XYZ file of C-alpha atoms in Angstrom:
327
model
C 126.850 249.184 210.764
C 123.300 248.584 212.992
C 120.063 248.310 210.590
C 117.893 249.272 213.844
C 116.191 252.283 213.741
C 118.240 254.933 216.068
C 116.712 256.057 219.495
C 116.215 259.457 218.682
C 116.788 262.308 221.497
C 115.252 265.762 221.144
C 117.068 268.607 223.269
C 117.619 272.133 223.132
C 120.952 273.360 221.251
C 122.438 275.388 224.469
C 125.652 274.096 226.011
C 123.791 272.762 229.129
C 121.053 271.049 227.072
C 123.506 269.105 224.948
C 125.750 268.184 227.622
C 122.502 266.781 229.201
C 121.529 264.946 226.050
C 124.933 263.765 225.183
C 124.881 262.338 229.023
C 121.747 260.327 228.533
C 122.983 259.293 225.036
C 126.187 257.963 226.404
C 124.231 256.307 229.233
C 121.943 254.247 226.654
C 125.119 253.404 224.431
C 126.802 251.762 227.592
C 123.898 249.293 227.981
C 124.420 245.810 226.439
C 123.292 245.738 222.507
C 121.752 248.944 222.580
C 120.761 250.924 219.680
C 122.205 253.483 217.782
C 121.181 257.252 219.209
C 120.581 260.345 217.364
C 120.299 264.010 218.832
C 117.544 265.981 217.261
C 118.022 269.704 217.956
C 114.650 271.671 218.752
C 113.974 275.302 219.506
C 111.716 275.936 221.942
C 109.902 279.691 223.110
C 112.240 280.287 225.673
C 115.034 279.989 223.151
C 113.310 282.080 220.752
C 111.917 285.014 223.176
C 115.627 285.202 224.240
C 115.316 289.072 224.708
C 112.540 289.200 226.480
C 112.028 288.877 230.303
C 110.270 285.811 231.133
C 108.165 287.337 233.764
C 106.569 289.333 230.812
C 105.764 286.070 229.058
C 102.476 284.254 229.617
C 102.237 280.426 229.813
C 104.571 278.024 231.265
C 107.108 275.366 229.969
C 108.975 277.685 227.956
C 111.956 275.383 227.386
C 110.435 272.034 227.331
C 106.923 272.108 225.562
C 107.967 272.119 222.002
C 110.361 269.206 222.543
C 107.131 267.171 224.411
C 105.249 267.949 221.495
C 107.702 266.055 218.938
C 107.959 263.417 221.287
C 104.032 262.938 221.429
C 104.057 263.689 217.719
C 106.872 260.729 217.097
C 109.383 263.146 215.694
C 111.704 261.882 218.658
C 111.429 258.889 221.025
C 113.080 260.616 224.091
C 113.040 264.357 225.677
C 115.869 265.438 227.680
C 115.229 268.353 230.438
C 116.397 270.117 233.137
C 113.604 268.555 235.698
C 112.971 271.853 237.011
C 112.145 273.325 233.594
C 109.194 270.575 233.330
C 105.707 271.617 234.346
C 104.401 269.607 237.253
C 101.711 268.264 235.268
C 103.490 266.281 232.248
C 101.577 266.434 229.262
C 99.047 263.451 228.888
C 100.598 260.432 226.739
C 104.230 260.953 228.178
C 105.662 259.753 231.345
C 108.692 260.646 233.278
C 110.779 257.471 232.403
C 113.997 258.237 234.359
C 115.523 260.704 236.935
C 119.107 260.696 236.756
C 121.315 261.056 240.065
C 121.295 264.632 241.232
C 124.007 267.093 240.850
C 124.630 269.687 243.583
C 121.105 270.998 243.723
C 122.432 274.559 245.487
C 122.059 277.993 243.657
C 125.610 279.821 243.312
C 126.905 283.677 243.468
C 129.505 284.630 240.882
C 130.505 287.870 241.350
C 132.820 289.937 239.261
C 134.825 290.931 242.492
C 134.753 287.342 244.103
C 132.656 288.822 246.984
C 129.694 286.916 248.606
C 126.166 287.696 248.993
C 126.523 289.550 252.325
C 129.531 291.243 250.857
C 128.415 292.852 247.996
C 128.268 296.775 247.993
C 125.330 298.448 248.618
C 122.928 299.085 245.569
C 124.795 295.900 243.856
C 123.169 295.057 240.374
C 122.321 291.046 240.758
C 121.468 289.537 237.482
C 118.782 286.476 237.499
C 115.202 286.148 235.928
C 114.150 283.307 238.409
C 111.167 284.501 240.439
C 112.293 282.428 243.518
C 115.573 284.129 243.302
C 114.562 287.679 243.044
C 112.032 286.976 245.994
C 115.242 285.436 248.073
C 117.479 288.135 247.212
C 114.761 290.912 248.144
C 114.748 289.191 251.480
C 118.321 288.629 252.055
C 119.541 292.126 250.370
C 116.764 294.394 249.749
C 119.296 297.238 248.772
C 120.450 294.947 245.539
C 119.136 296.262 242.073
C 117.561 293.066 240.274
C 118.569 293.183 236.606
C 117.218 290.838 234.059
C 119.586 287.819 232.883
C 119.226 285.716 230.110
C 120.932 283.797 227.602
C 122.868 280.018 227.982
C 125.026 279.331 230.926
C 128.403 280.411 229.506
C 127.272 283.995 228.218
C 125.957 284.742 231.646
C 129.350 283.965 233.219
C 130.787 286.138 230.470
C 128.477 289.066 231.062
C 129.339 289.593 234.717
C 132.928 289.083 234.002
C 132.428 292.049 231.606
C 131.158 294.067 233.921
C 127.380 294.078 232.982
C 126.727 292.893 236.549
C 128.121 292.845 240.068
C 126.911 289.254 240.315
C 124.466 286.945 239.172
C 122.782 283.753 240.608
C 122.885 280.515 238.780
C 122.245 276.698 239.525
C 125.557 275.147 240.898
C 124.707 272.254 238.824
C 124.889 273.687 235.533
C 128.249 275.463 236.041
C 129.726 272.378 237.613
C 128.629 270.175 234.325
C 129.940 272.798 231.896
C 133.405 273.069 233.985
C 132.509 276.582 235.171
C 132.631 275.774 238.664
C 135.788 277.745 239.060
C 133.906 280.912 238.916
C 131.484 280.356 241.929
C 132.119 282.916 244.452
C 129.613 281.428 247.005
C 127.336 278.419 247.332
C 124.364 279.418 248.839
C 123.038 277.266 251.747
C 119.965 275.280 251.291
C 118.862 275.930 254.868
C 117.872 279.863 254.057
C 118.110 279.562 250.240
C 116.561 276.276 249.240
C 117.019 275.818 245.284
C 113.984 275.198 242.765
C 111.967 271.863 242.689
C 114.026 269.349 241.101
C 117.019 271.659 240.728
C 120.078 269.630 239.288
C 117.986 266.634 238.053
C 118.045 265.766 234.883
C 114.697 264.105 233.660
C 114.193 261.825 230.550
C 110.443 261.424 229.054
C 109.061 259.002 226.817
C 105.818 258.343 225.366
C 103.732 256.541 227.969
C 103.683 252.652 227.042
C 106.754 252.923 224.369
C 108.199 249.538 225.463
C 110.695 249.616 223.005
C 112.067 253.081 224.141
C 111.392 252.486 227.604
C 113.650 249.321 228.151
C 116.693 251.712 227.740
C 115.534 254.628 229.716
C 114.155 252.472 232.780
C 117.788 251.470 234.305
C 118.875 255.001 234.050
C 116.252 256.040 236.979
C 117.956 256.945 240.219
C 115.799 256.089 243.334
C 117.094 258.581 245.584
C 116.572 261.249 242.623
C 113.267 259.914 241.864
C 111.631 259.945 245.676
C 113.272 263.768 246.494
C 111.834 265.065 243.400
C 108.370 263.230 243.843
C 108.154 264.973 246.974
C 109.249 268.617 245.528
C 107.165 268.307 242.535
C 103.804 267.331 244.544
C 104.606 270.007 246.891
C 104.504 272.779 244.058
C 101.847 271.106 241.955
C 99.530 271.515 245.022
C 100.617 275.264 245.356
C 101.010 276.563 242.387
C 97.267 276.371 241.110
C 98.236 277.563 237.380
C 100.442 280.201 238.645
C 104.313 280.197 239.441
C 105.321 280.473 242.991
C 108.443 281.902 244.389
C 109.053 278.366 246.326
C 112.433 276.701 247.080
C 112.112 273.057 248.318
C 114.582 270.595 248.974
C 113.883 266.714 249.527
C 116.958 264.426 250.746
C 117.034 260.760 251.503
C 118.754 259.243 254.217
C 118.728 255.554 254.412
C 114.590 255.289 254.750
C 114.113 258.958 255.720
C 112.899 261.302 253.465
C 113.141 264.828 254.583
C 111.596 268.009 252.837
C 112.602 271.386 253.679
C 111.131 274.478 251.538
C 110.891 278.293 251.913
C 108.156 280.456 250.436
C 107.961 284.273 250.478
C 105.943 287.141 248.547
C 107.713 289.019 245.632
C 109.347 291.504 247.623
C 110.685 289.005 250.253
C 108.182 289.422 253.253
C 105.864 287.148 254.410
C 108.229 284.268 254.447
C 107.376 280.854 255.566
C 109.785 278.030 255.856
C 110.701 274.837 257.807
C 111.101 271.272 256.948
C 109.695 267.637 257.841
C 110.492 264.209 257.480
C 108.903 260.701 256.527
C 110.082 257.660 257.702
C 110.197 254.251 255.978
C 108.942 252.489 259.271
C 105.523 250.702 260.163
C 104.449 249.048 263.393
C 106.305 245.857 261.608
C 109.386 247.317 261.210
C 111.613 249.114 258.313
C 109.805 249.262 255.011
C 111.220 250.983 251.804
C 109.716 254.259 250.872
C 107.530 254.263 247.902
C 106.923 257.008 245.369
C 103.515 257.474 246.555
C 104.908 258.036 250.063
C 107.025 260.703 248.704
C 103.907 262.259 247.062
C 102.112 262.122 250.247
C 104.747 264.229 252.092
C 104.875 266.723 249.431
C 101.234 267.164 249.833
C 101.122 267.156 253.345
C 103.383 270.126 253.303
C 101.491 271.983 250.871
C 98.484 271.511 252.824
C 100.210 272.980 255.779
C 101.498 275.894 254.062
C 98.152 276.909 252.480
C 96.647 276.576 256.216
C 98.977 278.807 257.384
C 98.472 281.829 254.391
C 100.625 280.603 251.494
C 97.709 280.942 249.556
C 97.714 284.504 250.289
C 101.077 284.855 249.111
C 100.138 283.093 245.557
C 97.452 285.380 244.965
C 99.894 288.292 245.130
C 102.095 286.738 242.478
C 99.271 285.892 240.474
C 98.050 289.614 240.578
C 101.339 290.769 239.822
C 101.212 288.609 236.554
C 104.550 287.680 236.701
C 106.431 284.033 235.242
C 109.237 282.209 236.671
C 112.219 280.979 234.646
C 113.101 277.716 235.416
Protein backbone atom coordinates (compact mmCIF):
# COMPACT_ATOMS: atom_id res chain seq x y z
CA UNK A 1 0.00 0.00 0.00
CA UNK A 2 1.37 3.42 -0.98
CA UNK A 3 2.62 5.65 1.81
CA UNK A 4 2.59 8.70 -0.45
CA UNK A 5 0.00 11.37 0.30
CA UNK A 6 -3.13 11.11 -1.80
CA UNK A 7 -3.88 13.60 -4.54
CA UNK A 8 -7.15 15.11 -3.27
CA UNK A 9 -9.69 16.06 -5.96
CA UNK A 10 -12.41 18.50 -4.93
CA UNK A 11 -15.79 17.97 -6.59
CA UNK A 12 -19.48 18.58 -6.24
CA UNK A 13 -21.62 15.55 -5.46
CA UNK A 14 -23.95 15.69 -8.47
CA UNK A 15 -23.94 12.76 -10.86
CA UNK A 16 -22.24 14.76 -13.62
CA UNK A 17 -19.65 16.33 -11.33
CA UNK A 18 -18.75 12.90 -9.94
CA UNK A 19 -18.45 11.49 -13.45
CA UNK A 20 -16.01 14.27 -14.31
CA UNK A 21 -13.98 13.86 -11.11
CA UNK A 22 -13.78 10.09 -11.51
CA UNK A 23 -12.73 10.54 -15.13
CA UNK A 24 -9.84 12.77 -14.03
CA UNK A 25 -9.04 10.30 -11.27
CA UNK A 26 -8.80 7.52 -13.85
CA UNK A 27 -6.54 9.60 -16.12
CA UNK A 28 -4.20 10.34 -13.22
CA UNK A 29 -4.12 6.74 -12.01
CA UNK A 30 -3.29 5.53 -15.53
CA UNK A 31 0.05 7.37 -15.46
CA UNK A 32 3.18 5.45 -14.43
CA UNK A 33 3.98 5.67 -10.72
CA UNK A 34 0.81 7.72 -10.09
CA UNK A 35 -0.06 8.66 -6.52
CA UNK A 36 -3.19 7.45 -4.74
CA UNK A 37 -6.22 9.64 -5.50
CA UNK A 38 -9.03 10.67 -3.16
CA UNK A 39 -12.28 12.45 -4.00
CA UNK A 40 -13.44 15.17 -1.61
CA UNK A 41 -17.11 16.18 -1.91
CA UNK A 42 -17.79 19.90 -1.49
CA UNK A 43 -21.16 21.68 -1.46
CA UNK A 44 -21.37 24.89 -3.46
CA UNK A 45 -23.76 27.82 -3.34
CA UNK A 46 -25.47 26.48 -6.42
CA UNK A 47 -26.15 23.20 -4.61
CA UNK A 48 -27.43 24.85 -1.42
CA UNK A 49 -29.76 27.29 -3.22
CA UNK A 50 -31.26 24.61 -5.44
CA UNK A 51 -34.81 25.94 -5.01
CA UNK A 52 -34.02 29.52 -6.09
CA UNK A 53 -33.93 30.60 -9.75
CA UNK A 54 -30.32 31.51 -10.46
CA UNK A 55 -31.29 34.75 -12.14
CA UNK A 56 -32.49 35.89 -8.70
CA UNK A 57 -29.14 35.19 -7.05
CA UNK A 58 -26.44 37.83 -7.04
CA UNK A 59 -22.82 37.00 -7.78
CA UNK A 60 -20.98 34.49 -9.92
CA UNK A 61 -19.26 31.11 -9.85
CA UNK A 62 -22.16 29.47 -8.02
CA UNK A 63 -20.87 25.97 -8.74
CA UNK A 64 -17.13 26.53 -8.39
CA UNK A 65 -16.06 29.10 -5.82
CA UNK A 66 -16.28 26.90 -2.71
CA UNK A 67 -14.18 24.24 -4.43
CA UNK A 68 -11.62 26.83 -5.53
CA UNK A 69 -11.47 28.24 -1.99
CA UNK A 70 -10.75 24.75 -0.67
CA UNK A 71 -8.00 24.48 -3.27
CA UNK A 72 -6.47 27.78 -2.18
CA UNK A 73 -6.73 26.74 1.48
CA UNK A 74 -4.92 23.48 0.78
CA UNK A 75 -7.88 21.29 1.74
CA UNK A 76 -7.77 19.75 -1.76
CA UNK A 77 -5.06 19.64 -4.40
CA UNK A 78 -7.16 19.56 -7.58
CA UNK A 79 -10.48 21.13 -8.56
CA UNK A 80 -12.50 19.57 -11.37
CA UNK A 81 -15.14 21.75 -13.05
CA UNK A 82 -17.37 21.90 -16.05
CA UNK A 83 -15.27 24.66 -17.58
CA UNK A 84 -18.35 26.62 -18.61
CA UNK A 85 -19.07 27.06 -14.87
CA UNK A 86 -15.71 28.65 -14.17
CA UNK A 87 -15.48 32.44 -14.11
CA UNK A 88 -13.39 33.90 -16.91
CA UNK A 89 -11.12 35.46 -14.28
CA UNK A 90 -9.60 32.58 -12.36
CA UNK A 91 -8.93 33.12 -8.64
CA UNK A 92 -5.46 34.56 -8.00
CA UNK A 93 -3.15 31.78 -6.92
CA UNK A 94 -4.86 29.17 -9.10
CA UNK A 95 -4.28 28.07 -12.66
CA UNK A 96 -6.19 26.11 -15.26
CA UNK A 97 -3.83 23.15 -15.37
CA UNK A 98 -5.64 21.04 -17.96
CA UNK A 99 -8.49 21.23 -20.43
CA UNK A 100 -9.68 17.75 -21.34
CA UNK A 101 -10.74 16.82 -24.88
CA UNK A 102 -14.09 18.37 -25.73
CA UNK A 103 -17.26 16.31 -25.73
CA UNK A 104 -20.16 17.29 -28.02
CA UNK A 105 -20.52 21.07 -27.40
CA UNK A 106 -24.11 21.38 -28.61
CA UNK A 107 -27.28 22.06 -26.66
CA UNK A 108 -29.89 19.32 -26.81
CA UNK A 109 -33.67 19.45 -26.62
CA UNK A 110 -35.52 16.75 -24.73
CA UNK A 111 -39.26 16.88 -25.36
CA UNK A 112 -41.88 14.72 -23.72
CA UNK A 113 -43.40 13.85 -27.12
CA UNK A 114 -40.12 13.56 -29.00
CA UNK A 115 -40.92 16.69 -31.04
CA UNK A 116 -38.21 19.03 -32.27
CA UNK A 117 -38.06 22.66 -31.16
CA UNK A 118 -39.86 23.85 -34.28
CA UNK A 119 -42.56 21.19 -33.89
CA UNK A 120 -43.41 21.91 -30.25
CA UNK A 121 -47.03 23.05 -29.85
CA UNK A 122 -47.79 26.79 -29.50
CA UNK A 123 -47.21 27.97 -25.95
CA UNK A 124 -45.09 24.94 -25.07
CA UNK A 125 -43.60 25.01 -21.57
CA UNK A 126 -39.83 24.81 -21.98
CA UNK A 127 -37.57 24.40 -18.96
CA UNK A 128 -34.24 26.19 -18.65
CA UNK A 129 -32.57 28.53 -16.20
CA UNK A 130 -29.79 29.51 -18.59
CA UNK A 131 -29.81 33.16 -19.61
CA UNK A 132 -28.34 32.31 -23.01
CA UNK A 133 -30.85 29.56 -23.69
CA UNK A 134 -33.75 31.74 -22.56
CA UNK A 135 -32.68 34.54 -24.92
CA UNK A 136 -32.12 32.19 -27.85
CA UNK A 137 -35.44 30.48 -27.18
CA UNK A 138 -37.24 33.83 -27.10
CA UNK A 139 -35.74 34.52 -30.53
CA UNK A 140 -36.47 31.09 -32.03
CA UNK A 141 -39.88 30.45 -30.40
CA UNK A 142 -41.30 33.68 -28.95
CA UNK A 143 -44.54 31.84 -28.16
CA UNK A 144 -42.81 29.40 -25.79
CA UNK A 145 -43.42 29.73 -22.05
CA UNK A 146 -40.08 29.78 -20.23
CA UNK A 147 -40.11 27.78 -16.99
CA UNK A 148 -37.33 27.58 -14.41
CA UNK A 149 -35.39 24.31 -14.38
CA UNK A 150 -33.11 23.32 -11.49
CA UNK A 151 -31.72 20.06 -10.17
CA UNK A 152 -29.12 17.63 -11.43
CA UNK A 153 -29.21 16.24 -14.94
CA UNK A 154 -31.02 12.93 -14.24
CA UNK A 155 -33.66 14.76 -12.18
CA UNK A 156 -34.26 17.23 -14.99
CA UNK A 157 -34.77 14.41 -17.47
CA UNK A 158 -37.21 12.72 -15.09
CA UNK A 159 -39.19 15.93 -14.70
CA UNK A 160 -39.84 16.35 -18.41
CA UNK A 161 -40.83 12.69 -18.64
CA UNK A 162 -43.23 13.24 -15.75
CA UNK A 163 -44.93 16.06 -17.64
CA UNK A 164 -43.66 19.03 -15.64
CA UNK A 165 -42.46 20.49 -18.96
CA UNK A 166 -43.20 19.98 -22.62
CA UNK A 167 -39.46 20.16 -23.23
CA UNK A 168 -36.17 21.07 -21.59
CA UNK A 169 -32.82 22.20 -22.99
CA UNK A 170 -29.58 20.78 -21.61
CA UNK A 171 -25.96 20.39 -22.69
CA UNK A 172 -25.51 17.33 -24.88
CA UNK A 173 -22.15 16.63 -23.23
CA UNK A 174 -23.65 15.98 -19.81
CA UNK A 175 -26.36 13.75 -21.24
CA UNK A 176 -23.82 11.70 -23.16
CA UNK A 177 -21.46 11.37 -20.21
CA UNK A 178 -24.28 10.07 -18.01
CA UNK A 179 -25.62 7.67 -20.63
CA UNK A 180 -28.81 9.67 -21.18
CA UNK A 181 -28.36 10.58 -24.85
CA UNK A 182 -31.21 8.26 -25.85
CA UNK A 183 -33.64 10.85 -24.46
CA UNK A 184 -32.47 13.62 -26.84
CA UNK A 185 -35.16 14.71 -29.30
CA UNK A 186 -32.99 17.18 -31.21
CA UNK A 187 -29.46 18.53 -31.24
CA UNK A 188 -29.58 22.33 -31.64
CA UNK A 189 -27.24 23.38 -34.45
CA UNK A 190 -24.23 25.45 -33.48
CA UNK A 191 -24.78 27.75 -36.47
CA UNK A 192 -28.02 29.19 -35.12
CA UNK A 193 -27.71 28.08 -31.51
CA UNK A 194 -24.03 28.25 -30.45
CA UNK A 195 -23.30 26.77 -27.03
CA UNK A 196 -22.13 28.36 -23.83
CA UNK A 197 -18.48 29.31 -23.74
CA UNK A 198 -16.36 26.20 -23.00
CA UNK A 199 -19.41 23.91 -23.01
CA UNK A 200 -18.39 20.26 -23.20
CA UNK A 201 -14.90 20.81 -21.75
CA UNK A 202 -13.80 19.60 -18.31
CA UNK A 203 -11.39 22.04 -16.67
CA UNK A 204 -8.87 20.93 -14.07
CA UNK A 205 -7.42 23.55 -11.74
CA UNK A 206 -4.51 23.47 -9.31
CA UNK A 207 -2.58 25.91 -7.19
CA UNK A 208 -0.19 27.94 -9.30
CA UNK A 209 3.32 26.61 -8.94
CA UNK A 210 2.28 23.38 -7.20
CA UNK A 211 4.76 21.28 -9.16
CA UNK A 212 3.98 18.07 -7.26
CA UNK A 213 0.36 18.24 -8.46
CA UNK A 214 0.90 19.84 -11.86
CA UNK A 215 3.15 16.98 -12.99
CA UNK A 216 0.07 14.71 -13.04
CA UNK A 217 -2.28 17.24 -14.63
CA UNK A 218 -0.19 18.83 -17.38
CA UNK A 219 -0.15 15.63 -19.49
CA UNK A 220 -3.97 15.67 -19.51
CA UNK A 221 -4.19 18.98 -21.39
CA UNK A 222 -5.71 18.75 -24.87
CA UNK A 223 -4.28 21.35 -27.27
CA UNK A 224 -7.37 21.72 -29.46
CA UNK A 225 -9.59 22.22 -26.42
CA UNK A 226 -7.11 24.64 -24.84
CA UNK A 227 -6.97 26.84 -27.95
CA UNK A 228 -10.74 26.77 -28.43
CA UNK A 229 -11.67 27.69 -24.87
CA UNK A 230 -8.91 30.32 -24.71
CA UNK A 231 -10.58 32.13 -27.63
CA UNK A 232 -14.10 31.67 -26.27
CA UNK A 233 -13.25 32.72 -22.72
CA UNK A 234 -11.32 35.79 -23.96
CA UNK A 235 -14.39 36.84 -25.94
CA UNK A 236 -16.67 36.45 -22.93
CA UNK A 237 -14.22 38.10 -20.54
CA UNK A 238 -14.10 41.28 -22.64
CA UNK A 239 -17.86 41.40 -23.07
CA UNK A 240 -19.21 40.64 -19.64
CA UNK A 241 -17.68 43.48 -17.63
CA UNK A 242 -18.98 41.98 -14.40
CA UNK A 243 -22.32 41.07 -15.94
CA UNK A 244 -23.59 37.81 -17.41
CA UNK A 245 -24.18 37.94 -21.16
CA UNK A 246 -26.60 35.97 -23.38
CA UNK A 247 -23.71 34.87 -25.58
CA UNK A 248 -23.11 31.65 -27.46
CA UNK A 249 -19.67 30.97 -28.87
CA UNK A 250 -17.80 28.02 -30.31
CA UNK A 251 -14.22 27.85 -31.50
CA UNK A 252 -12.92 24.91 -33.53
CA UNK A 253 -9.42 23.98 -34.64
CA UNK A 254 -8.89 22.48 -38.10
CA UNK A 255 -5.21 21.78 -38.64
CA UNK A 256 -3.80 25.22 -37.81
CA UNK A 257 -6.97 27.21 -38.57
CA UNK A 258 -8.87 28.38 -35.50
CA UNK A 259 -12.44 29.46 -36.26
CA UNK A 260 -14.74 31.25 -33.83
CA UNK A 261 -18.48 31.62 -34.35
CA UNK A 262 -20.71 33.59 -32.02
CA UNK A 263 -24.19 34.89 -31.34
CA UNK A 264 -25.46 37.44 -28.86
CA UNK A 265 -28.92 38.93 -28.37
CA UNK A 266 -31.08 40.69 -25.82
CA UNK A 267 -33.02 38.78 -23.17
CA UNK A 268 -36.18 38.99 -25.25
CA UNK A 269 -34.37 37.61 -28.28
CA UNK A 270 -34.15 40.94 -30.08
CA UNK A 271 -31.15 42.81 -31.43
CA UNK A 272 -29.14 39.75 -32.27
CA UNK A 273 -25.65 39.80 -33.72
CA UNK A 274 -23.96 36.70 -35.02
CA UNK A 275 -21.14 35.71 -37.27
CA UNK A 276 -17.75 34.11 -37.31
CA UNK A 277 -14.12 34.69 -38.04
CA UNK A 278 -10.96 32.64 -38.16
CA UNK A 279 -7.24 32.81 -37.57
CA UNK A 280 -4.65 30.84 -39.48
CA UNK A 281 -1.33 29.73 -38.12
CA UNK A 282 0.60 31.20 -41.00
CA UNK A 283 3.15 33.93 -41.42
CA UNK A 284 5.36 35.13 -44.27
CA UNK A 285 7.75 32.23 -43.64
CA UNK A 286 5.07 29.56 -43.89
CA UNK A 287 2.99 27.56 -41.45
CA UNK A 288 3.45 27.81 -37.70
CA UNK A 289 1.61 26.41 -34.73
CA UNK A 290 -1.02 28.61 -33.15
CA UNK A 291 -0.42 29.60 -29.54
CA UNK A 292 -2.76 30.28 -26.64
CA UNK A 293 -1.88 33.95 -27.05
CA UNK A 294 -3.08 33.78 -30.67
CA UNK A 295 -6.37 32.25 -29.51
CA UNK A 296 -6.86 34.90 -26.83
CA UNK A 297 -6.16 37.59 -29.42
CA UNK A 298 -8.83 36.14 -31.70
CA UNK A 299 -11.43 36.19 -28.94
CA UNK A 300 -10.55 39.73 -27.94
CA UNK A 301 -10.70 40.90 -31.56
CA UNK A 302 -14.22 39.50 -31.93
CA UNK A 303 -15.24 41.13 -28.65
CA UNK A 304 -13.97 44.54 -29.77
CA UNK A 305 -15.87 44.16 -33.02
CA UNK A 306 -19.10 43.25 -31.22
CA UNK A 307 -18.75 46.17 -28.84
CA UNK A 308 -18.19 48.50 -31.79
CA UNK A 309 -21.39 47.14 -33.35
CA UNK A 310 -23.47 47.91 -30.26
CA UNK A 311 -23.14 44.81 -28.07
CA UNK A 312 -22.57 47.12 -25.11
CA UNK A 313 -26.21 48.20 -25.27
CA UNK A 314 -27.38 44.61 -25.08
CA UNK A 315 -25.10 43.99 -22.11
CA UNK A 316 -26.37 47.15 -20.40
CA UNK A 317 -29.95 45.93 -20.78
CA UNK A 318 -29.02 42.64 -19.11
CA UNK A 319 -27.31 44.49 -16.27
CA UNK A 320 -30.36 46.69 -15.81
CA UNK A 321 -32.57 43.62 -15.61
CA UNK A 322 -30.44 42.31 -12.75
CA UNK A 323 -30.35 38.72 -13.95
CA UNK A 324 -27.59 36.16 -13.81
CA UNK A 325 -26.98 33.04 -15.80
CA UNK A 326 -26.90 29.39 -14.92
CA UNK A 327 -23.70 27.83 -16.21
